[in-house]
Short mmCIF file of C-alpha atoms in Angstrom, two decimals:
data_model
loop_
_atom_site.label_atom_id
_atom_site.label_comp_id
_atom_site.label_asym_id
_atom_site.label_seq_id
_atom_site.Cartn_x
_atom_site.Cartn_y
_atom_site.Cartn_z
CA UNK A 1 23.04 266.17 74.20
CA UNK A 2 19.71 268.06 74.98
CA UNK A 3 20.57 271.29 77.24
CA UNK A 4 17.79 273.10 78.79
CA UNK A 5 18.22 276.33 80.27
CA UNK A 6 17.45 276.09 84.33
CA UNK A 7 15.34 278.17 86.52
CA UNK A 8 14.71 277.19 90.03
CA UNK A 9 10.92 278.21 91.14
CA UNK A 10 11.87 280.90 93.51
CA UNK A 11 13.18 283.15 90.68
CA UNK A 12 10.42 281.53 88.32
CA UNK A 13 8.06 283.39 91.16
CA UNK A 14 9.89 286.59 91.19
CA UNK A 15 9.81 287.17 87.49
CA UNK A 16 6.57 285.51 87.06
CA UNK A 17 5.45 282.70 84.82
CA UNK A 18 4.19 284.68 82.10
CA UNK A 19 7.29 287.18 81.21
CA UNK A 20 10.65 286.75 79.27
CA UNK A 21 13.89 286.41 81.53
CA UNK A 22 16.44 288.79 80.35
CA UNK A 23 19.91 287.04 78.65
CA UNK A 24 22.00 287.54 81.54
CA UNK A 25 19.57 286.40 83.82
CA UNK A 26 19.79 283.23 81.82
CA UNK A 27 23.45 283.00 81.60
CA UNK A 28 23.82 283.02 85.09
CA UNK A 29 21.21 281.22 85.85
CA UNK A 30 22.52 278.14 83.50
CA UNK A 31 25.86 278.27 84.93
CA UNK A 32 24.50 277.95 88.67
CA UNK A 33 22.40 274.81 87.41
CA UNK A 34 23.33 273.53 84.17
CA UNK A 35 20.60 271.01 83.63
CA UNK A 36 16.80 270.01 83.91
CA UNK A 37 13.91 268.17 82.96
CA UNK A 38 12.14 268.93 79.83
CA UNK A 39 9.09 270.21 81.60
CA UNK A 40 9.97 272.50 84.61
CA UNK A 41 10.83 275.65 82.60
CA UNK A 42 8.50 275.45 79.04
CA UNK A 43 8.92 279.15 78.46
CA UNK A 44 12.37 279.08 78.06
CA UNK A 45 14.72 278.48 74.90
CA UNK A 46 15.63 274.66 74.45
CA UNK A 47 18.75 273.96 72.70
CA UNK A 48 20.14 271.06 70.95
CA UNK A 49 23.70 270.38 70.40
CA UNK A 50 25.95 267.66 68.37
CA UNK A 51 28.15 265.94 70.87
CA UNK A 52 29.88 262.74 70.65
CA UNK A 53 27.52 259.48 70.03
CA UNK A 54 24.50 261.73 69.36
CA UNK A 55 22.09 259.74 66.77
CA UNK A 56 20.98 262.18 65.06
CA UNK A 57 17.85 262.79 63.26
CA UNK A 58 15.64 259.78 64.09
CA UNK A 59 12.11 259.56 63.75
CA UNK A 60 10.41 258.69 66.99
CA UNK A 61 8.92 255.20 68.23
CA UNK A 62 4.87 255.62 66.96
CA UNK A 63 5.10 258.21 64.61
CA UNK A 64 5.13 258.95 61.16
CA UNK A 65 5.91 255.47 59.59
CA UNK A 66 5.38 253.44 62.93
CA UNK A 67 2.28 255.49 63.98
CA UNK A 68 -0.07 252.62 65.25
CA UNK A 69 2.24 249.81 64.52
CA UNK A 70 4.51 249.97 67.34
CA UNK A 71 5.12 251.93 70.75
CA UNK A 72 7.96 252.41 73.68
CA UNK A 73 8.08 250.28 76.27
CA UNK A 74 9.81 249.04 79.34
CA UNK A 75 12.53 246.62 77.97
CA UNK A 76 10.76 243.77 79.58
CA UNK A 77 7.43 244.21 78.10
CA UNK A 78 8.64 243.51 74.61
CA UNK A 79 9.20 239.74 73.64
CA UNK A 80 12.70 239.74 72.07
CA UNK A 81 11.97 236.45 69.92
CA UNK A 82 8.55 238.46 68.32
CA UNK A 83 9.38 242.22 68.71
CA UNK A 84 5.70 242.13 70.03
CA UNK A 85 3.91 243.43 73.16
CA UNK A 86 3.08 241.37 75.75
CA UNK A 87 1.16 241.13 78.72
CA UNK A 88 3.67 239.09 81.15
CA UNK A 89 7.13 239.93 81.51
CA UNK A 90 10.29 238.48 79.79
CA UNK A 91 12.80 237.45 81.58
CA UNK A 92 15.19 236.70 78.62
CA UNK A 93 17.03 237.71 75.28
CA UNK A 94 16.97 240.92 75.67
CA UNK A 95 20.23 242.06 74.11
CA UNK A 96 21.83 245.08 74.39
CA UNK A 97 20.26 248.58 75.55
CA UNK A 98 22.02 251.86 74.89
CA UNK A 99 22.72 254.68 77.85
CA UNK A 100 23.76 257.32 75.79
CA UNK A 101 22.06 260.55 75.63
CA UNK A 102 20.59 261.56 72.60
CA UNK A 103 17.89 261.22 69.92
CA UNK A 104 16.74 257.66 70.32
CA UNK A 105 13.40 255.76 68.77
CA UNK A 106 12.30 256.25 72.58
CA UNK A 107 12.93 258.90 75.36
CA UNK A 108 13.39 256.79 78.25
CA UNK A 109 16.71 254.64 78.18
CA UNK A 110 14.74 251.26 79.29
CA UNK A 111 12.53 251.76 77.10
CA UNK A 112 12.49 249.81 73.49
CA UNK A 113 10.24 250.31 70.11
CA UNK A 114 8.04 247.19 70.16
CA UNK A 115 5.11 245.96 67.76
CA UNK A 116 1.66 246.61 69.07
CA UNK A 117 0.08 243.28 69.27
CA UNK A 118 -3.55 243.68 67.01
CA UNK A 119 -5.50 241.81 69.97
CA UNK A 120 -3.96 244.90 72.28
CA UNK A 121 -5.62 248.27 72.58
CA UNK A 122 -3.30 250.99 72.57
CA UNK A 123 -3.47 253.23 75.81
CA UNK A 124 -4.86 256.57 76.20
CA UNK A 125 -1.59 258.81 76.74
CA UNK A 126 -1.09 260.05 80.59
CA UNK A 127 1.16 261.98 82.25
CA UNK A 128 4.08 259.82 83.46
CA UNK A 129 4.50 259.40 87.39
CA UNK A 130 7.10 257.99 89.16
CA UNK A 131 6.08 254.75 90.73
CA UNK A 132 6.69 253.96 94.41
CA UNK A 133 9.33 251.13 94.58
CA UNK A 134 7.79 247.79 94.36
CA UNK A 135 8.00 245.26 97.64
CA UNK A 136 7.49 242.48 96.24
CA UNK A 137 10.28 240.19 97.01
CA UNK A 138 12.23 239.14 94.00
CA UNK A 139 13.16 235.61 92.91
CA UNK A 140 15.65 234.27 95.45
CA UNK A 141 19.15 233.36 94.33
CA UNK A 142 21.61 230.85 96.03
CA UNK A 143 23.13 231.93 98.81
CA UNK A 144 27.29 232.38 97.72
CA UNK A 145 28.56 235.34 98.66
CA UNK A 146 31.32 237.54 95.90
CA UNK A 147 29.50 236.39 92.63
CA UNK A 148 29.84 239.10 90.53
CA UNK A 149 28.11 239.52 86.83
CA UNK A 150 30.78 241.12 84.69
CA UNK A 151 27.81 240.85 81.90
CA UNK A 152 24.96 242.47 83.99
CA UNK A 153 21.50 240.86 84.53
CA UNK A 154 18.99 240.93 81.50
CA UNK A 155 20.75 242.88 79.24
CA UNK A 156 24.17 244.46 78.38
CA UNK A 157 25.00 248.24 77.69
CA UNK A 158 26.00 250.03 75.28
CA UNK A 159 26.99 253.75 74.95
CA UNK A 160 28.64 253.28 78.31
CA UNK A 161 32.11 255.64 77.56
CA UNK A 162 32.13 256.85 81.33
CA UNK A 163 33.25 253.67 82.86
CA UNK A 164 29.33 252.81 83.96
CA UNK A 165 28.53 249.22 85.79
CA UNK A 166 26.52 246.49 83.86
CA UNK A 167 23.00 245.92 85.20
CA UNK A 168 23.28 244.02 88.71
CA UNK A 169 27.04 243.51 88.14
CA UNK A 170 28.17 244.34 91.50
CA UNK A 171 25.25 242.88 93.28
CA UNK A 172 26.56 244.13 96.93
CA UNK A 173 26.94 247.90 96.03
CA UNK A 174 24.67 249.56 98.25
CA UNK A 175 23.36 253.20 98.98
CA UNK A 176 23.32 254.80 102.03
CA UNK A 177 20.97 257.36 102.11
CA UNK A 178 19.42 260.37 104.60
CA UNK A 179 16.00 259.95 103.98
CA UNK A 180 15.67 263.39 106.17
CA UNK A 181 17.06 265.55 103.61
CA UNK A 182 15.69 266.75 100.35
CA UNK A 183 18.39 267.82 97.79
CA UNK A 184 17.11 269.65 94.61
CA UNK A 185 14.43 267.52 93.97
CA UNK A 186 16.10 264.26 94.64
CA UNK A 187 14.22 261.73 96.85
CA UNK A 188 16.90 260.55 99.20
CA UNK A 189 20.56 262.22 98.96
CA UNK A 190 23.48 260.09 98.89
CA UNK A 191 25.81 260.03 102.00
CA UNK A 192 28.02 257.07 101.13
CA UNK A 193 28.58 253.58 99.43
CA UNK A 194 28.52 250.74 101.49
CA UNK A 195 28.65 247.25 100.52
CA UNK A 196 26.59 244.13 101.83
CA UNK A 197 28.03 241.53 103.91
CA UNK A 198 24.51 239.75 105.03
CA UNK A 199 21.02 240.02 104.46
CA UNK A 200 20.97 242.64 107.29
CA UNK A 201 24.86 244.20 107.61
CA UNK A 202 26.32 247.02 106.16
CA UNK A 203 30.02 247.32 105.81
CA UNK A 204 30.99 250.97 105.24
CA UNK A 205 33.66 253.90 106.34
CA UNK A 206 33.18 255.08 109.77
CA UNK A 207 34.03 258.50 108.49
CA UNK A 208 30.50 258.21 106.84
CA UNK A 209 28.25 257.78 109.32
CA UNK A 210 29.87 258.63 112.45
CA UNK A 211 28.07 261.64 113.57
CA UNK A 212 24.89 260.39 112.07
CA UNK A 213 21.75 258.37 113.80
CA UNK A 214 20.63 255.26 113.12
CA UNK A 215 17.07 256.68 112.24
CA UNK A 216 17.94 259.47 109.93
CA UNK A 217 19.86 256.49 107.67
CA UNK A 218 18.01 253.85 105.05
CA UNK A 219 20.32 251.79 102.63
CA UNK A 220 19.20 250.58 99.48
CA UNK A 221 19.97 247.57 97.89
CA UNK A 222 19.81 246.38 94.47
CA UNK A 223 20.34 250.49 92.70
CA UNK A 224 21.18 251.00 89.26
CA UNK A 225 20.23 253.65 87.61
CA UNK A 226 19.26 256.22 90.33
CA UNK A 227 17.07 258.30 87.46
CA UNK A 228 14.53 255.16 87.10
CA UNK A 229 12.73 252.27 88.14
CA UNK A 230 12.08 251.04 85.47
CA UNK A 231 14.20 247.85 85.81
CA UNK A 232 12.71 244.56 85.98
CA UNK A 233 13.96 243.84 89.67
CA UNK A 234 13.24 246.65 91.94
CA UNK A 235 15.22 248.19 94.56
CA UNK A 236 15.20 247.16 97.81
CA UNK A 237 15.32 249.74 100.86
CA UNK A 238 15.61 248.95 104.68
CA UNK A 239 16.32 251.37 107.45
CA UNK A 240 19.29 251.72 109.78
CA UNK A 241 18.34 250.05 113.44
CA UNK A 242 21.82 250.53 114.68
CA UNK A 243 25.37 252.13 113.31
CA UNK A 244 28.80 250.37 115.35
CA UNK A 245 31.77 252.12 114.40
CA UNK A 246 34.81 251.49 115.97
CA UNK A 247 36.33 252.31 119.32
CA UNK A 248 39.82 253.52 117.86
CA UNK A 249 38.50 255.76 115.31
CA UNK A 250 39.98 258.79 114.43
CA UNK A 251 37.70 261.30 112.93
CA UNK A 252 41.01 263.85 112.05
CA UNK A 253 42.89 261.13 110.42
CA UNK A 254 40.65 258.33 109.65
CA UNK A 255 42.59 255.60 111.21
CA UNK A 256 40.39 252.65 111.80
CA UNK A 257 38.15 253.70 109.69
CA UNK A 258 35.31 251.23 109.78
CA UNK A 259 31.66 250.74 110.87
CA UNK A 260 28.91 248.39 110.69
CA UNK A 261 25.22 249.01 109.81
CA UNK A 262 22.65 246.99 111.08
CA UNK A 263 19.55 247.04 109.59
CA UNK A 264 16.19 246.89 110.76
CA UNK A 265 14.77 244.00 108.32
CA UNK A 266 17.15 241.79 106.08
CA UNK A 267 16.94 242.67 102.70
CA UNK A 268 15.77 239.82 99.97
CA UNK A 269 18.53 237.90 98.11
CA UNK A 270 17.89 237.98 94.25
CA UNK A 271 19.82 237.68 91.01
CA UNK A 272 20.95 241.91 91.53
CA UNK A 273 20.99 241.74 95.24
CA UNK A 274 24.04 239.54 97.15
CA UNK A 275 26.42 239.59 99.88
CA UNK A 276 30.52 240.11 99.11
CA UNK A 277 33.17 237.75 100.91
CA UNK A 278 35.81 239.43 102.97
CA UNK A 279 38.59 238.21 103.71
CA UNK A 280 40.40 236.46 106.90
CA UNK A 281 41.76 238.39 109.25
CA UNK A 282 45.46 239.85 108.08
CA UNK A 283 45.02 238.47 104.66
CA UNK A 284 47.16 239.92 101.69
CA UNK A 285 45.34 239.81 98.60
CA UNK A 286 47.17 241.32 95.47
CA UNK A 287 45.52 241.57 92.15
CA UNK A 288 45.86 244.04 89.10
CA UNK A 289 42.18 243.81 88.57
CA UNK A 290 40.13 245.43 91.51
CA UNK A 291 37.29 247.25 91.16
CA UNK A 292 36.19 250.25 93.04
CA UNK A 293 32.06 251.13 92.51
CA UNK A 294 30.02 254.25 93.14
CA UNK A 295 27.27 256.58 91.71
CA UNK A 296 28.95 259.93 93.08
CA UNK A 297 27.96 261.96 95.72
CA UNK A 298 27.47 265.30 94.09
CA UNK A 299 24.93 263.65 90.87
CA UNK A 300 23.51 260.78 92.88
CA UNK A 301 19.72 261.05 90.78
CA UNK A 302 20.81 264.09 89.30
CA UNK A 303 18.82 264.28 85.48
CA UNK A 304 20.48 264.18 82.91
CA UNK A 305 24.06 262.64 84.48
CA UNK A 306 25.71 259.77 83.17
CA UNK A 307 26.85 259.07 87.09
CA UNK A 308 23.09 258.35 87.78
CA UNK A 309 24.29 254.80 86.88
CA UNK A 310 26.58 253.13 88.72
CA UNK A 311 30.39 253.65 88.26
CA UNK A 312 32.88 251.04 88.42
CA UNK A 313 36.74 251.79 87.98
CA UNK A 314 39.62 249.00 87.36
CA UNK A 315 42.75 249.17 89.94
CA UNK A 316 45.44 247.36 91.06
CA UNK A 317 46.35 247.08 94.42
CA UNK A 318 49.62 248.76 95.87
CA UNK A 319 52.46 247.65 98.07
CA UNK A 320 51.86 249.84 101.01
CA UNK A 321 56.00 250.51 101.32
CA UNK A 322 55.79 251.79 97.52
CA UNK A 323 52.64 253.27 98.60
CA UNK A 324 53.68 255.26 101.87
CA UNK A 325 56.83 256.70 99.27
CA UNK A 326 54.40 257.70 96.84
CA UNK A 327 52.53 259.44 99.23
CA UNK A 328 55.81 261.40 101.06
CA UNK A 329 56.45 262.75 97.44
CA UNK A 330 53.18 264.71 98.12
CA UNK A 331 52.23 267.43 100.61
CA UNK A 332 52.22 265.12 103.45
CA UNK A 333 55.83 265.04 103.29
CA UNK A 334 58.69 262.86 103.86
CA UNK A 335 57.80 262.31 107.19
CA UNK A 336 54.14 260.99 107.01
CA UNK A 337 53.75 257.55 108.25
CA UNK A 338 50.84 255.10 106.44
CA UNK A 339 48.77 253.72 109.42
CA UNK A 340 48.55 249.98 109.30
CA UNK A 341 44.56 250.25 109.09
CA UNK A 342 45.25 251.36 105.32
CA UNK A 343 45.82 249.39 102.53
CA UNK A 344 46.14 251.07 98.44
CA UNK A 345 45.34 251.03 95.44
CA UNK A 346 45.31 252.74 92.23
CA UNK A 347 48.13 254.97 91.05
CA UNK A 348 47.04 255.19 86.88
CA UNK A 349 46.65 258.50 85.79
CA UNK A 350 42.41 259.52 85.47
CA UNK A 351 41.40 256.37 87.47
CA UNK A 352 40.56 257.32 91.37
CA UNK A 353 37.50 256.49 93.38
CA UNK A 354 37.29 260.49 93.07
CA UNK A 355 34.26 259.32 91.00
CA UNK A 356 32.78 256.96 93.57
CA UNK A 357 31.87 257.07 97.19
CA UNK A 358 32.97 257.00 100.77
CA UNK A 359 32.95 253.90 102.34
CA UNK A 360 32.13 252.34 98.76
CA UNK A 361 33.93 248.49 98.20
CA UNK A 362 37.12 247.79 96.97
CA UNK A 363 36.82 244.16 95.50
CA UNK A 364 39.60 241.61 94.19
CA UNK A 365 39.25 238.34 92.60
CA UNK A 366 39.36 235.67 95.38
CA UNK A 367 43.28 233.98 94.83
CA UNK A 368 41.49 230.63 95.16
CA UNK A 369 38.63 231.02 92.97
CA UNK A 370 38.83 234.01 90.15
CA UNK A 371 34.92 233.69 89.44
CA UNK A 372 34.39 235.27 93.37
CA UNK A 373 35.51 238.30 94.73
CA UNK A 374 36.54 239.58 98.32
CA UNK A 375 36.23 242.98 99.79
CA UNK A 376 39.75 244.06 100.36
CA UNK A 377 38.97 247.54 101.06
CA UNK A 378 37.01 250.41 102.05
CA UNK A 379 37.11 253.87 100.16
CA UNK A 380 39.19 256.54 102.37
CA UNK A 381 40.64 259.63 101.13
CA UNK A 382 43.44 260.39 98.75
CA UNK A 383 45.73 263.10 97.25
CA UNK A 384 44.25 264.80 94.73
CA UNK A 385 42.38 261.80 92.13
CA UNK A 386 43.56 259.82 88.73
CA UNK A 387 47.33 261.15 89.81
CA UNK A 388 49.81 259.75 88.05
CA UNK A 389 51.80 256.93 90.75
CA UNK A 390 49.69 258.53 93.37
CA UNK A 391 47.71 255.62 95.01
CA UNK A 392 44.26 256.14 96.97
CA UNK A 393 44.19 254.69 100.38
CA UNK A 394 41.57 252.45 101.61
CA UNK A 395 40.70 251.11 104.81
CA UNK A 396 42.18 247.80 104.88
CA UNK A 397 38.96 245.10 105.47
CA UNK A 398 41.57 242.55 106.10
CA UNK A 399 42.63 244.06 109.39
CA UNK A 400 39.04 244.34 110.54
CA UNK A 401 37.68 240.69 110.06
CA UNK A 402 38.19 239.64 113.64
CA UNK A 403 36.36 242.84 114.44
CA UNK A 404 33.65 242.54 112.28
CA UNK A 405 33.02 238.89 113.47
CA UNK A 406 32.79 239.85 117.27
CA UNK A 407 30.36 242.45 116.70
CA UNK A 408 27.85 240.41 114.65
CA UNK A 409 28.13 237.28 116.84
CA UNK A 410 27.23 239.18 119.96
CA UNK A 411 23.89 240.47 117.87
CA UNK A 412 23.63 236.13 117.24
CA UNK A 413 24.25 237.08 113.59
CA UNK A 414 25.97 234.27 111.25
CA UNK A 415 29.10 235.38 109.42
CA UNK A 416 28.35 232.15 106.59
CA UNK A 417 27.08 234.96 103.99
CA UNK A 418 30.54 236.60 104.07
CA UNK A 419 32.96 233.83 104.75
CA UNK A 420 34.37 232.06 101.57
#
């Protein structure tokens, strides 16, 4: 992995741009903030390391042997029967595409090494930008809520050691973001996850949004990889209109913790953009093979971090008796009570939502149909994370459904894209 040593601009201007920053400077400096792009700091020392699934010497896409002959581009670009440029895009056979860091034919992870067609001038080089999210609305899909692609959209990944999400695998997962706030250079910090429900409703944690307003919020639909937009279907974003969380809701202790985001414009279905089922109202739904999704707060578009891609963790779900004993054993004591808004899940050692997001889905395979999956739960808190028989506790979606419905219906909105 490629480690730069970071400099943030204000100490950049105290030192100036044209002298050496002494070796302790450094050193503290790279522990504060341990990563950057190639280009913000060119006077400084870059340093290459061996890690784990590291290539290796590779000679680059359009140089030395392959200089004129071929050139990186977006995945899409490249027909996959030819290995040739083309004009149009492909919307097929494009195999696998590694994540990992490392020294790769091209920089840019999306990117593949692809024949230059003879009848095709090559381009002048320019100084990559990063392009405004495209509008356009994608290719509309049928309208079933809880279809899942367990073998992403396009292509399939390799490299992925750190539990990442296929491509449009969990085509619900949403972002909800504060587009008031800049955080080091990101373009809209993450507050929570958040999952779709219909073309224009947010299901989420109430302990997310709750002291927020409706107009500092957008939610984005249809994220991947948070470091580029490069994918063939872009990322959808509409703003918040209106944020209902409920009446019983207890900031201190997060019972009934649930809200509701309406949005100002519904969002376009396509093939990495759908709505998840939820279940009826008191509904048990056990399974061994739930999965909890998020990015992760702290390195949501964060370069260089593997958790700029989607996470997605296996879990079973947890009898809340063997749940609520699991949790006395902890420093809640013998005497805490589990509130019947919560339901659990979890419990095997290293796997938590710890990785994910607040208010981020919980999803099980529907009983009646294992191909669709239902939103059993909402990420709450937990005891420490990935602790051995010590489950994470959810809000329990099951015990909200008649909830949910009222609200929508009195705003004339259908509950058909969540209903299975």
């Amino acid at each position: 992995m490629r480690l730069l040593v970071l400099c943030i601009s204000l100490i950049l201007g105290v030192f100036g741009q044209n002298e050496q920053i002494d070796e302790d400077t450094r050193k503290k400096i790279e522990e504060i903030f341990p990563i950057t792009n190639n280009n913000f700091a060119p006077d400084l020392e870059e340093v290459t390391e061996s890690t784990n699934g590291s290539y290796g010497a590779m000679e680059q896409c359009g140089e030395g042997s392959t200089r004129g002959l071929k050139r990186c581009v977006v995945y899409n670009k490249c027909d996959p029967k030819t290995n040739t440029i083309v004009e149009e895009d492909v919307t097929y056979g494009f195999g696998q595409i590694d994540i990992r860091f490392g020294k790769k034919e091209c920089e840019e992870p999306l990117d593949v090494c692809c024949k230059i067609n003879p009848n095709t001038p090559t381009p002048n080089p320019v100084t990559p930008v990063t392009p405004e999210p495209v509008t356009t609305p994608p290719i509309v899909k049928p309208s079933f809520c809880g279809i899942r692609n367990p073998k992403g959209i396009d292509f399939t990944i390799t490299g992925n050691f750190d539990n990442e999400a296929e491509y449009g695998e969990f085509p619900w997962m949403v972002a909800i973001l504060n587009k008031n706030y800049i955080l080091q250079g990101l373009d809209k910090p993450l507050v929570c996850g958040g999952s779709l429900i219909t073309p224009n409703v947010v299901l989420t944690g109430a302990h997310c949004v709750y002291r927020n307003k409706s107009f500092d919020l957008t939610v984005r639909a249809g994220e991947w990889d948070t470091q580029t937009t490069k994918e063939r279907l872009p990322y959808q974003e509409r703003n918040v209109n209106q944020i209902i969380v409920h009446e019983e809701f207890a900031p201190g202790i997060l019972h009934n913790d649930v809200a509701l985001l309406i949005l100002d414009e519904a969002v376009n279905k396509a093939d990495h953009i759908g709505t998840i089922c939820l279940p009826s109202q008191n509904a048990k739904i056990n399974s061994k093979n739930c999965f909890v999704t998020g990015w992760g707060q702290k390195d949501f578009g964060k370069k260089g971090k593997f958790q700029s891609i989607l996470k997605k963790i296996e879990l079973p779900t947890i009898d809340r008796r063997i749940c609520q004993d699991a949790l006395r054993t902890t420093r809640l004591t013998s005497k805490f009570s589990l509130h019947s808004s919560f339901m659990c899940a979890g419990g095997e050692e290293g796997k938590d939502a710890c990785t994910g997001d607040g208010g981020s889905p919980l999803v099980c395979p529907d009983p009646t149909n294992a191909a669709r999956y239902v939103q059993v739960g909402t990420v709450a808190w937990g005891i420490g994370c990935g602790t051995l028989n010590i489950p994470g506790v959810y809000g329990d979606v099951a015990q909200f459904r008649n909830w949910i419905d009222q609200k929508l219906q009195r705003l004339s909105i259908s509950s058909a894209p969540y209903t299975v």
